[in-house]
PDB file of C-alpha atoms in Angstrom:
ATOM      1  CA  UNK Z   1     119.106 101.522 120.533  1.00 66.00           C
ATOM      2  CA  UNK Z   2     118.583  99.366 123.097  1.00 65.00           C
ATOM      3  CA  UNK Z   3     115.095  97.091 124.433  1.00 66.00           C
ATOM      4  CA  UNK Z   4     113.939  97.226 128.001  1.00 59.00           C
ATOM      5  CA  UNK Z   5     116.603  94.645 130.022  1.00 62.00           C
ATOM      6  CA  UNK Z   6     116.624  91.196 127.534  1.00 62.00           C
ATOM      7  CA  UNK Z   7     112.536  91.730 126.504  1.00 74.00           C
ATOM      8  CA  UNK Z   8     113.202  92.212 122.830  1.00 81.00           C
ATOM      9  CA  UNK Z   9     109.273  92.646 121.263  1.00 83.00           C
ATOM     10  CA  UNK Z  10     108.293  92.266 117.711  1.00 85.00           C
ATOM     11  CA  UNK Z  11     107.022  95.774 117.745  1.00 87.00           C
ATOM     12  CA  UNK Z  12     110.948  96.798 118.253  1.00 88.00           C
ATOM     13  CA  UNK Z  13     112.422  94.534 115.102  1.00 88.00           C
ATOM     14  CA  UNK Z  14     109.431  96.026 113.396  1.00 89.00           C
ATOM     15  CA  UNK Z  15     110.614  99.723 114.120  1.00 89.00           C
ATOM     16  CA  UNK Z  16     114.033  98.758 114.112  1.00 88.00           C
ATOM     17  CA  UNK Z  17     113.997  97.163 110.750  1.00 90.00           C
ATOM     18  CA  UNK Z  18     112.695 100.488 109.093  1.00 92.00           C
ATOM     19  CA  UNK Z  19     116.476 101.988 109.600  1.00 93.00           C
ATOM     20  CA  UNK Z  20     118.503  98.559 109.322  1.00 92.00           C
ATOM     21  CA  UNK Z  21     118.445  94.950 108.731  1.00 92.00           C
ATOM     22  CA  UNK Z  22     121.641  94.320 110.656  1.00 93.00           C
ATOM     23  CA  UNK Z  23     121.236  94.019 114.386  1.00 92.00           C
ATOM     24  CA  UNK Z  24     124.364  94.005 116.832  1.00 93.00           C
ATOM     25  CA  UNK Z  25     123.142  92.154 120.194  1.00 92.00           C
ATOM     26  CA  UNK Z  26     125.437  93.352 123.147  1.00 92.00           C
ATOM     27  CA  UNK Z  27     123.409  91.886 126.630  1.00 90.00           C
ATOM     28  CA  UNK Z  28     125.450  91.543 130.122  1.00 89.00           C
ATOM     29  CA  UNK Z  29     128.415  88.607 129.371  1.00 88.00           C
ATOM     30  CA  UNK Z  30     126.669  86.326 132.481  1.00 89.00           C
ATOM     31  CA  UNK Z  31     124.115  83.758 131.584  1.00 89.00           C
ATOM     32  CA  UNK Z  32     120.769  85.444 131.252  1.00 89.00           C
ATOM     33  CA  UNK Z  33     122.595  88.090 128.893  1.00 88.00           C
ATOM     34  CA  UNK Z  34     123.599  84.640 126.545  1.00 89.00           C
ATOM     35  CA  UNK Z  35     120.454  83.328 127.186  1.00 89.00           C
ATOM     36  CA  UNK Z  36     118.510  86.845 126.102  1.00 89.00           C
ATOM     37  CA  UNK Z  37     120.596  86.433 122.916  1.00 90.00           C
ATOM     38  CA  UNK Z  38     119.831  82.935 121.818  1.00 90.00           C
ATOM     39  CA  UNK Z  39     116.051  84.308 122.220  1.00 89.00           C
ATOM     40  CA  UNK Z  40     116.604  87.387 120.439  1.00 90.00           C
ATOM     41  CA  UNK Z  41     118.823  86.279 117.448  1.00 92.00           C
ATOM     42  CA  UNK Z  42     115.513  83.350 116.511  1.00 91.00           C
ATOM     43  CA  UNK Z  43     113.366  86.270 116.961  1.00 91.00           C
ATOM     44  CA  UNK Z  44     115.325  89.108 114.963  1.00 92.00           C
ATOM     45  CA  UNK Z  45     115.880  85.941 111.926  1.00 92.00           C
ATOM     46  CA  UNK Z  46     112.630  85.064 111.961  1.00 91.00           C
ATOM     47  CA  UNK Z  47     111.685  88.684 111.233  1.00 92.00           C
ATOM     48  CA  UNK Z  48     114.662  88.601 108.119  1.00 91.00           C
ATOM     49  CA  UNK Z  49     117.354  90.222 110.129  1.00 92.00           C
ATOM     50  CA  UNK Z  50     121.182  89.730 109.764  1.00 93.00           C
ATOM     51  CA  UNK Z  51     122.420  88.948 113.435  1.00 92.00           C
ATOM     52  CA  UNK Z  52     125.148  89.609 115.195  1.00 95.00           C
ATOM     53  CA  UNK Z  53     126.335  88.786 118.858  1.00 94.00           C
ATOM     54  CA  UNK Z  54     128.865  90.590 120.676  1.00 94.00           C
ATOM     55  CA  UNK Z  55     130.648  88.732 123.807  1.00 92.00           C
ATOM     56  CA  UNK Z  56     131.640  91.074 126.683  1.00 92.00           C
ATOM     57  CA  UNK Z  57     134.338  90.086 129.105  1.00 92.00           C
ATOM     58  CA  UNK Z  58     133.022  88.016 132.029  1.00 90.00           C
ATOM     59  CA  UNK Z  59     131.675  90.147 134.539  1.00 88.00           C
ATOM     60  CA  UNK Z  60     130.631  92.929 131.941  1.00 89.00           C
ATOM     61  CA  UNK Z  61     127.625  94.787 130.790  1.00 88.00           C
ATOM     62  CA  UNK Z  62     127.316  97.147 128.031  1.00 89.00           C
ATOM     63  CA  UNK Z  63     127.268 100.562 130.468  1.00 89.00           C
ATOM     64  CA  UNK Z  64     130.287  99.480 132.880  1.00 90.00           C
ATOM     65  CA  UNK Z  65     132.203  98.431 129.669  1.00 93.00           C
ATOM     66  CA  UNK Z  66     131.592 101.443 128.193  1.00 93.00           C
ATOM     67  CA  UNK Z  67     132.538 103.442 131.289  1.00 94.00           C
ATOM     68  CA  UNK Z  68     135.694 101.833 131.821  1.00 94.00           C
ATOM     69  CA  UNK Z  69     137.158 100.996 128.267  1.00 94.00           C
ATOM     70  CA  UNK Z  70     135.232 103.448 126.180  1.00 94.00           C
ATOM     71  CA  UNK Z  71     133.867 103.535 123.022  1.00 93.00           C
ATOM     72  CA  UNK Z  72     136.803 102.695 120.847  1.00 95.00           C
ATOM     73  CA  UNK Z  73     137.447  99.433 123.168  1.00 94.00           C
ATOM     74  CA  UNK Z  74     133.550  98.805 122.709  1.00 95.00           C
ATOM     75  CA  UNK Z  75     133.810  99.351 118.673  1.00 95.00           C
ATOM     76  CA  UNK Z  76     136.647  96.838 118.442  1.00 95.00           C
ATOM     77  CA  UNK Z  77     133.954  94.179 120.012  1.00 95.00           C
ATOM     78  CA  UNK Z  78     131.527  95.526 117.719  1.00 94.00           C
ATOM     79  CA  UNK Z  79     133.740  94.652 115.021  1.00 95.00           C
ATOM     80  CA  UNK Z  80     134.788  91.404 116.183  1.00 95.00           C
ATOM     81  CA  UNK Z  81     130.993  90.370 116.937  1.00 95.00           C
ATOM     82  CA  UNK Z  82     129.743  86.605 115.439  1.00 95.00           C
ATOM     83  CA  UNK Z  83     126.674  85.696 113.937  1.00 92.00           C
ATOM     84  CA  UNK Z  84     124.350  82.886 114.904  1.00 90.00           C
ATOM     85  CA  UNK Z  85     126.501  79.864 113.933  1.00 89.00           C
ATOM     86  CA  UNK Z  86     129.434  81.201 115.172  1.00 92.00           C
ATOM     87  CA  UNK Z  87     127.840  82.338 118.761  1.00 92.00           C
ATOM     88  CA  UNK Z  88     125.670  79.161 119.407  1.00 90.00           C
ATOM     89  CA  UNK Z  89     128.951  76.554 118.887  1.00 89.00           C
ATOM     90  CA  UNK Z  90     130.896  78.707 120.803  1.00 88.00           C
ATOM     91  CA  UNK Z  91     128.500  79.044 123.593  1.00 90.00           C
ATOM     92  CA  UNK Z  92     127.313  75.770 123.654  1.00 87.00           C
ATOM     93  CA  UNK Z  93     130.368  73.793 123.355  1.00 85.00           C
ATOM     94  CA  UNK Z  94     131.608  76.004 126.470  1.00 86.00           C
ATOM     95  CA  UNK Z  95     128.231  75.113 128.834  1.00 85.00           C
ATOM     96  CA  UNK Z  96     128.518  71.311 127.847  1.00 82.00           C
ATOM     97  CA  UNK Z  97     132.565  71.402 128.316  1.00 75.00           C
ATOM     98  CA  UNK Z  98     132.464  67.917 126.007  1.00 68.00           C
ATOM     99  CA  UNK Z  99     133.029  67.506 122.415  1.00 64.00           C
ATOM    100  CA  UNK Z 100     130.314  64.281 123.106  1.00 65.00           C
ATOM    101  CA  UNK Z 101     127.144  66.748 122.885  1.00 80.00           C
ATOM    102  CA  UNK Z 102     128.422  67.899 118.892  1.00 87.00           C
ATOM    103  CA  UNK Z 103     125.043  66.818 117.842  1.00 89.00           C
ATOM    104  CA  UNK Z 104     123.289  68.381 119.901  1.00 88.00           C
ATOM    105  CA  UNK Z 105     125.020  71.622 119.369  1.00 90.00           C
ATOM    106  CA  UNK Z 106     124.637  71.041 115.900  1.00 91.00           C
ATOM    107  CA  UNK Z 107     121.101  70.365 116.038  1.00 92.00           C
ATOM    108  CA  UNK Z 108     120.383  73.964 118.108  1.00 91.00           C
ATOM    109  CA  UNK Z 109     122.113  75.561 115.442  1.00 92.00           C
ATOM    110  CA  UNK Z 110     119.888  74.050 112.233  1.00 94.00           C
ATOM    111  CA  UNK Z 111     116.886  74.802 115.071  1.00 92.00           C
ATOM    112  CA  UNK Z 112     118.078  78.513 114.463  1.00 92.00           C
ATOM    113  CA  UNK Z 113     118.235  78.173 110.715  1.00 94.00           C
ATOM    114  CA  UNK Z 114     114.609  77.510 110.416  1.00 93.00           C
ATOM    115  CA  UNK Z 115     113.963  80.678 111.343  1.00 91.00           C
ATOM    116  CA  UNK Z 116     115.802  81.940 108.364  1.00 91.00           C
ATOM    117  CA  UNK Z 117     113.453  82.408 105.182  1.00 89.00           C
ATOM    118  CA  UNK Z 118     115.966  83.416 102.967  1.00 90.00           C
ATOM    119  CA  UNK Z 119     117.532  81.031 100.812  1.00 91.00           C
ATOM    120  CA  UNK Z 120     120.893  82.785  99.802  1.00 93.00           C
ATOM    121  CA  UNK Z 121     121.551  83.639 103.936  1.00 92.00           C
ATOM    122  CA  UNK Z 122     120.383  79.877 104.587  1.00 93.00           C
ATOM    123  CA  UNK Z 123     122.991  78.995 102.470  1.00 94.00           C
ATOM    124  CA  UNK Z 124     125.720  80.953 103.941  1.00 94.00           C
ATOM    125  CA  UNK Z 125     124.824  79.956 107.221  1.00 93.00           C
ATOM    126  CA  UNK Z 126     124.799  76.198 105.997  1.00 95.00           C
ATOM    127  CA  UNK Z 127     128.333  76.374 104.694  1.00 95.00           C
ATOM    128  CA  UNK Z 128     129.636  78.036 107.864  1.00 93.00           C
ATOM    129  CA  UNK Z 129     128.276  75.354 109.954  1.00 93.00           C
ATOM    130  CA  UNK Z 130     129.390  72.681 107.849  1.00 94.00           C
ATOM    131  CA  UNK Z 131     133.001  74.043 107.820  1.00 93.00           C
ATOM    132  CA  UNK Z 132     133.038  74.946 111.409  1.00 90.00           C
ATOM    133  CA  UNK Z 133     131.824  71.136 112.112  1.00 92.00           C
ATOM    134  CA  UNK Z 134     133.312  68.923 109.328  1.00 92.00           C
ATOM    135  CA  UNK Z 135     130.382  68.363 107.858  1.00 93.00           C
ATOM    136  CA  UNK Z 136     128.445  67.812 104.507  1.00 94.00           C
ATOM    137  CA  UNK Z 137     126.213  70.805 103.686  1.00 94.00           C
ATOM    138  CA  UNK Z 138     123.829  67.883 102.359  1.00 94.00           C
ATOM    139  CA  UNK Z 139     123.411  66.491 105.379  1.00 93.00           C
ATOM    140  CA  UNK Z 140     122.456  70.032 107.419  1.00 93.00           C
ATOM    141  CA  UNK Z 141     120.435  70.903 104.166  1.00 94.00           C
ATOM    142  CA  UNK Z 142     118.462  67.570 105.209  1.00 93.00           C
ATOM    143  CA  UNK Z 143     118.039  68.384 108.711  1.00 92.00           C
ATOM    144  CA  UNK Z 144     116.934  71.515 108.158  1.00 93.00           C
ATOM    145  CA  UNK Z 145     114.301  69.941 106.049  1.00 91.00           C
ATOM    146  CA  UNK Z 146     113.045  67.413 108.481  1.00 90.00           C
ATOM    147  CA  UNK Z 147     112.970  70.489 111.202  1.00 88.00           C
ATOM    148  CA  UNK Z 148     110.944  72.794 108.894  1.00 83.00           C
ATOM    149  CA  UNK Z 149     108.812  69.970 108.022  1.00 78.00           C
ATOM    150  CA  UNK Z 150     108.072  69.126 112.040  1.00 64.00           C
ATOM    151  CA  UNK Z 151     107.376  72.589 112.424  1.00 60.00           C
ATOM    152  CA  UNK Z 152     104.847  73.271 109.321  1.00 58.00           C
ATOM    153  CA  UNK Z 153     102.911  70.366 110.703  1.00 56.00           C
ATOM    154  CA  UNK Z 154     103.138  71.426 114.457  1.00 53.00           C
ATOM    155  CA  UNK Z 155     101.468  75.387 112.458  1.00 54.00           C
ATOM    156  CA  UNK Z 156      99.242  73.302 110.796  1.00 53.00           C
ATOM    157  CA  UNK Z 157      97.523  71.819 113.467  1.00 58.00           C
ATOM    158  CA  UNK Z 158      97.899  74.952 116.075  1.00 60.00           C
ATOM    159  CA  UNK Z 159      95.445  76.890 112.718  1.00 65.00           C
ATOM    160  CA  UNK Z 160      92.966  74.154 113.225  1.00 61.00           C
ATOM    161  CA  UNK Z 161      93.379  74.480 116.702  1.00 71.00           C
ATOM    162  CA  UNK Z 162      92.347  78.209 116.580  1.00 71.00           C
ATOM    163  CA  UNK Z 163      90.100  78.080 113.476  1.00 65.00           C
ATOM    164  CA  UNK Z 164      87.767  75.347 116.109  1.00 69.00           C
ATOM    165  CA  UNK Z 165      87.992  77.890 119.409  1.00 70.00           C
ATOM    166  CA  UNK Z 166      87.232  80.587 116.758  1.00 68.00           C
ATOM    167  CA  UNK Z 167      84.058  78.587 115.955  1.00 69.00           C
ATOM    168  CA  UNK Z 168      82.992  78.046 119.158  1.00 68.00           C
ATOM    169  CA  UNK Z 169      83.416  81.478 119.918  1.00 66.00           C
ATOM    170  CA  UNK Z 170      80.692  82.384 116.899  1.00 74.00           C
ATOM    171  CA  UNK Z 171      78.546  80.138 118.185  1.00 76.00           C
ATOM    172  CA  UNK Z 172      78.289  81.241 121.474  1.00 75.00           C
ATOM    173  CA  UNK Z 173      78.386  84.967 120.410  1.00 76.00           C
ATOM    174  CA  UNK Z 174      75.148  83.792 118.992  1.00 74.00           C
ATOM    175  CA  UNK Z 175      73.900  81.794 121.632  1.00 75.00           C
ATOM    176  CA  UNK Z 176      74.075  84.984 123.717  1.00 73.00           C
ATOM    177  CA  UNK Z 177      72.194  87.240 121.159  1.00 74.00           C
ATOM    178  CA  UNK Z 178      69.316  84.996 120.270  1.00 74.00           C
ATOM    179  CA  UNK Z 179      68.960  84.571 124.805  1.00 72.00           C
ATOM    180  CA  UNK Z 180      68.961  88.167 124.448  1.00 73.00           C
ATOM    181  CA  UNK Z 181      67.220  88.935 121.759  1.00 74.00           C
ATOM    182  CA  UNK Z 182      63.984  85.894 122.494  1.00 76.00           C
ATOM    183  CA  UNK Z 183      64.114  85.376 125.916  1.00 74.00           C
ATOM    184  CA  UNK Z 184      63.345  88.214 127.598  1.00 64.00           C
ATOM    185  CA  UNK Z 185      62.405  91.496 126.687  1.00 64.00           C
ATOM    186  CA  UNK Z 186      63.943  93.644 129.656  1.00 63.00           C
ATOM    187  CA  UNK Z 187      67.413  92.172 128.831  1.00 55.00           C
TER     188      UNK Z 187
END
C-alpha cells in the first residue's frame, strides 16, 4: 500500500488501520523521503499506530531498490526497520553531526511521544529512549508532561478560538436572514 509521493492523509491511516495497526514507512533514502517520515510517523501515532521506518541505501527509492535487489533484499530491510525513537536519534544525530545538540534530539523525540495515547506503548517508548540516551525514565516521563501540558493549553485556546468565529458566524447568518426577510420584499 502505498500514499500518493510523501502526502500521507488521515483518510489513508483511517482505511489502513481497518487491516493493521502496524505501519512500515519505506519513502526515497534522500531528505524529503526522512522528512515525509518524521511527518508521517506523528501522524500514524497520533491515530494509535505502531510505526516503523525503514532506511534505504543513499541514493534509493522503494521501486529502483526493488528492481535491482529484489524482494528478499527489500524484506531483510523490512525486518531490520526502527521505530520512532530509534529513527529520530539516528537521523538527527547524523544532520547535526555533534553530540552538543543531545537535547535537542531528545526533546524531538518526547515531541513524538505526545502523540502517543497509549500508556503501555508510552512506556516502551520511554524506556527505549532512556536507555538509548543514559537517561532517567523520570525525567522523560516529566518532559513529556510539561509537553502535553503546553499542548492541552495551546487546544484549549484554538476551541475558544473556533467556538468565537463559530459565533460570529450565527450571528451574521442571522443578520442576513432578518435583511432578507424585513428589508425588502423582492429579495
Amino acid at each position: 500500500v502505498r500514499s500518493s509521493g510523501t502526502a500521507l492523509t488521515v483518510e489513508q491511516i483511517q482505511h489502513s488501520s481497518r487491516y493493521t495497526q502496524n505501519v512500515f514507512l519505506v519513502y526515497d533514502a534522500d531528505t524529503a523521503g526522512q522528512d515525509a517520515s518524521l511527518r508521517g510517523s506523528d501522524i500514524l501515532l497520533e491515530h494509535g499506530m505502531n510505526v516503523y521506518i525503514v532506511e534505504l541505501p543513499p541514493g534509493e527509492d522503494p521501486d529502483t531498490f526493488v528492481l535491482a535487489k529484489g524482494s528478499e533484499e527489500f524484506m531483510m530491510l523490512i525486518r531490520e526497520a526502527m521505530n520512532i525513537v530509534e529513527f529520530k536519534a539516528a537521523l538527527l544525530a547524523r544532520r547535526s553531526g555533534s553530540s552538543a545538540d543531545t537535547p535537542g534530539i531528545i526533546q524531538s523525540i518526547v515531541e513524538s511521544l505526545t502523540k502517543v495515547n497509549d500508556a503501555i506503548r508510552v512506556n516502551l517508548y520511554v524506556k527505549d529512549l532512556a536507555d538509548k540516551f543514559g537517561l532517567r525514565e523520570e525525567s522523560i516521563y516529566e518532559e513529556l508532561k510539561k509537553k502535553r501540558s503546553v499542548q492541552s493549553r495551546y487546544a484549549a485556546g484554538a476551541k475558544v478560538q473556533q467556538a468565537r468565529q463559530q459565533s460570529r458566524l450565527a450571528m451574521a447568518d442571522r443578520d442576513l436572514i432578518s435583511l432578507i426577510i424585513n428589508v425588502d420584499e423582492s429579495l
